[in-house]
Amino acid sequence: MKILIIRHADPNYEIDGLTPKGEVEAELLAKYMVNRPLDFAYMSPMGRAQRTAEYTLKAKGMQGETMPWLAEFYYPAYNPYKQKESFMWDYLPSYYAQHPNLFQPTTWQETEFIKNTTIPEGYRFVTEGLDELMKKHGYEREGMLYRVHNSNTDTIAFFCHFGLECILLSRLTGIAPASLLHHFCAAPSSVTTLVSEERQDGIAQFRCLSFGSTEHLALGGEEPSFSARFCEIFDSPDRH
């Protein structure tokens, strides 16, 4: 089985849609995907992901299914820098460095400023939704691995969001979400590809073949959007 995690194209957050650049990105993605395998598509209920998926689904003449657990991971915790609640990707590096357990796959939810929030509940909601869907497709979660009930080479796509993508990858690979949220960046409309490996009969794991590919943009002569990144150097007008 192949899993494609596709981030929505360049967003207009004010209307939960796409910017004009985002529309171009989504169209280039559809042109890229039209001759590539895709058997099932699942979308976030949010407008920017729905609009991105619309181009590809129309190009391929197929229907997708909306999953509520694919919505962006909006579960806040108190942020001392902002002195208000904000999301996991908004914390500064110096704050994360004070909480090394956040980077441990088995203990990150026990961190003091995490465990008393709705973040663990949100993580369960997403991962239980993912596990249920994977079981439907023949791969049942069993500890850190998957029990294979229906070995297949289907390709499924998730049209969703960067924060949510990190939660999916965390579940599929066993990496703590903080490591993904703060050390990786998937550009708008990018495609992350994972494939199942069944090196033991009846047991599977998933391996990432590529993260955040923007090949479709390069082929169309379009630069990736900056969204989800922060300033490369401190003395920069880019987002801090």
Coordinates of N, CA and C in Angstrom, one line a residue, residues 2 12-13 15 17 22 25 36 47 49 69 84 94 107 115 129 136 167 175 181 209 222 226 239:
K2 N 0.4 2.2 -0.8 CA 1.1 3.5 -0.7 C 0.1 4.5 -0.1
N12 N -5.6 30.9 1.9 CA -6.2 32.1 2.3 C -7.0 31.8 3.6
Y13 N -6.3 32.0 4.8 CA -6.9 31.5 6.0 C -8.2 32.3 6.4
I15 N -10.6 33.2 4.5 CA -11.9 32.6 4.0 C -11.8 31.1 4.0
G17 N -9.9 29.2 2.3 CA -9.8 28.8 0.9 C -8.4 28.9 0.4
G22 N -2.4 29.6 -4.7 CA -2.9 28.3 -4.3 C -3.7 27.6 -5.4
E25 N -1.2 26.2 -7.8 CA -0.6 25.1 -7.2 C -1.5 23.8 -7.3
R36 N -1.1 9.3 -12.5 CA -0.5 8.5 -11.5 C -1.6 7.7 -10.7
G47 N -12.1 24.0 4.2 CA -12.3 24.5 2.8 C -11.0 24.5 2.0
A49 N -8.4 22.5 2.1 CA -8.1 21.1 1.7 C -9.1 20.6 0.7
W69 N -11.5 13.7 11.2 CA -10.2 13.7 11.9 C -9.1 14.2 11.1
K84 N -0.6 33.5 26.0 CA -2.0 33.0 25.7 C -1.9 31.6 25.1
S94 N 13.7 27.7 22.1 CA 14.3 27.7 23.5 C 13.3 27.1 24.5
T107 N 6.9 9.3 25.6 CA 6.7 10.1 26.8 C 6.2 11.6 26.5
K115 N 0.1 17.5 29.1 CA -0.8 16.4 29.6 C -2.1 17.0 30.2
G129 N -8.9 7.5 14.3 CA -9.6 7.6 13.0 C -8.7 7.0 11.9
K136 N -9.7 -0.8 7.7 CA -10.7 -1.0 6.6 C -9.9 -1.4 5.3
I167 N 0.9 14.7 12.7 CA 0.3 13.8 13.6 C 0.2 12.4 12.9
I175 N 7.5 8.6 15.4 CA 8.3 9.8 15.7 C 7.4 10.8 16.5
L181 N 7.0 18.7 13.8 CA 6.5 20.0 13.7 C 7.6 21.1 13.7
L209 N 9.1 7.4 1.6 CA 10.0 7.4 0.4 C 10.3 8.8 0.0
E222 N 6.6 26.8 -11.1 CA 6.1 27.6 -10.0 C 6.9 27.4 -8.7
F226 N 5.8 30.1 0.9 CA 6.6 30.2 2.1 C 5.8 29.7 3.3
R239 N 8.5 35.9 8.3 CA 7.8 35.7 9.5 C 8.6 35.1 10.6

